[in-house]
Amino acid sequence: VKSPSINIREVARAAGVGVATVSRVINGSKLISPAMREHVEAVIRRLNFRPHALARRILGHSQLIGFVLANRPFLHSFHAGILQGAENCARSLKRHVVFLGAECPPGAPPGEIVLPPVLEEKGWVEGVVLTGVVYPNLIARLKELELPLVVFGNNAFEGDWAEGVGQVRYDGAQAECAAAEYLIERGHRAIAYVGDAAFPWFREQRRGFLRALRRHGLHPLSFTQSGPDDHVEYGRWAGETMLKAGPAPTAFLAGNDEIAFGLYRALRGLHRHVPGDASVIGFDDRQIAAVMDPPLTTVRVPSQEIGCRCVRLLLERLEGSGESSDTQWVSAELVERGSVKPPRGRAG
Amino acid sequence: VKSPSINIREVARAAGVGVATVSRVINGSKLISPAMREHVEAVIRRLNFRPHALARRILGHSQLIGFVLANRPFLHSFHAGILQGAENCARSLKRHVVFLGAECPPGAPPGEIVLPPVLEEKGWVEGVVLTGVVYPNLIARLKELELPLVVFGNNAFEGDWAEGVGQVRYDGAQAECAAAEYLIERGHRAIAYVGDAAFPWFREQRRGFLRALRRHGLHPLSFTQSGPDDHVEYGRWAGETMLKAGPAPTAFLAGNDEIAFGLYRALRGLHRHVPGDASVIGFDDRQIAAVMDPPLTTVRVPSQEIGCRCVRLLLERLEGSGESSDTQWVSAELVERGSVKPPRGRAG
DNA sequence: CTGAAAGCGCTTACAG
DNA sequence: CTGAAAGCGCTTACAG
């Protein structure tokens, strides 16, 4: 059931040359005279010949990179940024990105995880960039498949997987420490961190938060229980709980921007004003941050840059098989908008 | 420079059978005895053999679908939704999606447009789903390449390209007509449409808006000039201009949610309250809509469904080469949130 | 059911 | 510089 599309042999015959010559032309080989090149190119144009991509790459590289978004029902703007960065960078390096979803429960034995065929089969992708919610068993499975791997480190759960895999990450503890300092400088003393401790990225942030408070001899408030999957709901729940229960914080450090939005809702529900009654700092700088009211001061994580660095690191490791640098760091910085003020009853 | 990875021939030798038999096993052929199958499978496992994806598909189908996002510097949440829908659907149909950016200025002759190699070469993708900002010349180029094509119709500029291409679209005029009626029912008389008429999707919406106003004998206000590329800025500019210049509208129909947010800003800057002083309805229902203050009433366009329908339609056309249905419609519906109220001085 | 052989469309030593 | 031939890893008639 092959369509009668023309192949290199027919081009060769039409041009009155050998197939090797046609091959050299389409591959831009130097071993060919200008006259011959022009002649063959003319025939190629006339016949509208396009070489078959798969056949060309049976030996050699597919130039395809797998971008795996693990365990995510939805492509949020943050991961969309990573994907876009990866695609841009891949394109400039003559590679292409296959976008792949993958679900794999944390408890599954690596051997039993079934991945998309593009990953299971050999020859499709040269390597994989791994993002989303990444459990060690997925990494183990990908290693079994002998796929060169770069993971967005902050998305991965702790485990014994680092060997042989490239990482791009930001220092969440450091960033959140700086955010806490920023609040402390502005006079806040009752500061709360909000983020489900079931996730490593939130735990890491919280460590930085604790570090800052300890340094200043302040008592840290935290809300780290597991709750609703929806981050907005989680933030609202956390806010309501904390405001009703204990000494009300004058400032909140939210694990991400959606949690921050949930906190806004809780605050508003209790007639507290942001930032008049309570300050809030988010994390990630997703698209919603600038649009919230007041605009959210937040820690910007450069998503596009992360995507770009992931594919760049992957290709470095592919080429220099001598295991290039294991971890690359990108920096996360506070972007000041309108959700922080000194607490009430204190000179600005 | 071939890595010494094992191939079908070696498996056959190790199993003491012919390569055809191994081939049948990995392809799940029925023409094989259970005993033989088990034996070969054991050898495959022992040798950790994985067939080469590219070689398998030289004849036959690549199972790859190109998802092209044209002329977009950024993957917005709306298109991210389409992509995610496409990937989900593709996966369930055993296909994979290659995410591709493409820039091509509207004026370029089709012959001169250079696309990613994955599209230029034959055999990579079985077909293309086209979204973003789509000019007719890009469609023409893709047709030259004989790539089966489904476009998200609302993203495409008018032109003589419809023949032979599948489309998925929503009825923007109808949706915006309904949105206008919704405002009229609530007592609004001075209603403005805001959206750059340079873009066909805004023009289509505006037609629906005009239809509704005409039906009720109302005078339509419109802001359709070309302005800043950034939609938020565009909305702000439109809002400020209209509020300063003419009879102030009591309600705005924004071409998309970001324009609506720009209108919020303009209104706030002039100390007008939403929805107290002016109502606003957005379009698309992007992620920011629910997060705006007040939450934006908007027309929801089912982005994931669009992505899914695009790949489904593409595969139908691939299989039944008898040109299956040309255009599929999805419905866009108003989602009521908090940005609409009856105008001042009128009973609710 | 199974295997030897021809074939898919290309690339790449090798010889000239 | 150019071409005939062998090779890439797989699939698929064909014959048994």
XYZ file of C-alpha atoms in Angstrom, chain B residues 35-199:
165
model
C 5.031 -21.708 21.859
C 7.172 -19.929 19.297
C 5.895 -16.572 20.462
C 6.826 -17.278 24.045
C 10.237 -18.521 23.113
C 11.056 -15.473 21.023
C 9.647 -13.114 23.604
C 11.900 -14.628 26.218
C 14.940 -14.056 24.022
C 13.835 -10.480 23.341
C 13.572 -9.839 27.041
C 16.873 -11.475 27.797
C 18.679 -9.441 25.153
C 16.711 -6.314 26.059
C 15.971 -5.872 22.396
C 13.963 -2.839 21.302
C 13.091 -2.606 17.617
C 14.163 0.489 15.787
C 11.192 2.795 15.377
C 12.395 4.503 12.222
C 13.248 1.353 10.342
C 9.865 -0.106 11.177
C 8.114 2.862 9.694
C 9.944 3.409 6.419
C 7.006 1.854 4.796
C 3.818 2.588 6.584
C 2.897 5.427 8.857
C 5.068 7.467 11.130
C 2.237 7.992 13.623
C 3.541 11.493 14.155
C 1.323 14.540 13.897
C 2.702 18.036 13.554
C 1.112 20.661 15.787
C 2.051 24.012 14.309
C 1.697 27.199 16.323
C 2.164 29.904 13.737
C 3.439 33.402 14.356
C 3.145 33.340 18.100
C 5.996 34.485 20.270
C 4.358 32.881 23.264
C 2.301 29.805 24.031
C -0.694 31.324 25.787
C -2.955 29.347 28.016
C -5.533 29.217 25.272
C -3.275 27.541 22.762
C -1.731 25.480 25.526
C -5.202 24.076 26.046
C -5.507 23.198 22.384
C -2.127 21.501 22.449
C -2.952 19.522 25.529
C -6.249 18.425 24.041
C -4.462 17.370 20.882
C -1.889 15.374 22.788
C -4.456 13.580 24.936
C -6.489 12.656 21.932
C -3.467 11.641 19.877
C -2.235 9.391 22.638
C -5.499 7.551 22.841
C -5.294 7.030 19.074
C -1.694 5.836 19.218
C -0.254 8.926 17.626
C 2.261 11.446 18.828
C 2.460 15.152 18.442
C 5.476 17.188 17.477
C 5.147 20.718 18.721
C 6.396 23.180 16.134
C 6.693 26.920 16.065
C 6.659 28.604 12.679
C 7.105 32.189 11.668
C 5.962 33.332 8.286
C 5.092 36.880 7.393
C 1.737 37.256 5.658
C 3.266 38.710 2.517
C 5.778 35.980 1.789
C 5.182 33.959 -1.374
C 4.378 30.373 -0.361
C 7.338 29.040 -2.281
C 9.722 31.036 -0.133
C 8.427 30.082 3.272
C 10.916 27.920 5.084
C 9.377 25.522 7.529
C 10.943 23.282 10.154
C 12.677 20.296 8.541
C 10.146 17.988 10.128
C 7.605 19.460 7.745
C 9.848 19.936 4.718
C 11.011 16.363 4.641
C 8.740 13.556 3.644
C 7.821 10.822 6.040
C 8.059 12.657 9.324
C 4.528 13.719 10.049
C 1.412 12.146 8.666
C -0.463 15.399 8.846
C -0.599 18.806 10.455
C -2.821 20.633 12.891
C -2.486 24.336 12.334
C -3.108 27.013 14.952
C -1.769 30.390 15.999
C -1.966 33.298 13.614
C -2.497 31.612 10.294
C -2.139 33.413 6.983
C -3.255 31.853 3.705
C 0.286 31.666 2.391
C 1.234 29.218 5.135
C -1.693 27.003 4.246
C -0.691 27.186 0.605
C 2.839 26.135 1.461
C 1.625 23.212 3.507
C -0.559 22.159 0.597
C 2.451 22.268 -1.711
C 4.097 19.823 0.638
C 1.057 17.597 0.241
C 0.534 17.471 3.955
C -2.940 16.546 5.106
C -4.161 19.516 7.046
C -6.653 20.509 9.687
C -6.758 24.120 10.760
C -8.346 25.750 13.742
C -10.471 27.875 11.447
C -10.931 30.860 13.719
C -7.196 31.357 13.791
C -6.955 31.706 10.032
C -7.200 34.783 7.882
C -9.712 34.847 5.090
C -8.552 33.588 1.763
C -9.158 31.034 -0.880
C -7.662 28.141 0.973
C -10.568 26.097 2.257
C -10.536 23.450 -0.450
C -9.109 20.192 0.732
C -8.397 21.328 4.269
C -10.283 20.243 7.347
C -11.466 22.821 9.808
C -12.557 22.956 13.403
C -14.177 26.210 14.423
C -16.606 27.952 16.690
C -19.149 30.530 15.610
C -17.691 33.743 16.969
C -20.429 35.919 15.531
C -23.132 33.830 17.096
C -21.382 33.771 20.465
C -20.820 37.499 20.528
C -24.364 38.139 19.379
C -25.567 36.136 22.362
C -23.248 38.054 24.665
C -24.631 41.340 23.391
C -28.180 40.111 23.880
C -27.242 39.192 27.416
C -26.208 42.772 28.083
C -29.263 44.200 26.369
C -31.543 41.996 28.446
C -29.956 43.487 31.506
C -30.778 47.004 30.411
C -27.627 48.131 28.663
C -28.074 50.469 25.728
C -24.643 51.982 25.194
C -22.571 48.927 24.372
C -19.121 48.955 22.845
C -17.190 46.253 21.050
C -13.401 46.351 21.441
C -11.082 44.391 19.158
C -8.537 45.177 16.480
C -10.317 44.777 13.141
C -7.062 43.756 11.529
C -7.761 40.260 12.833
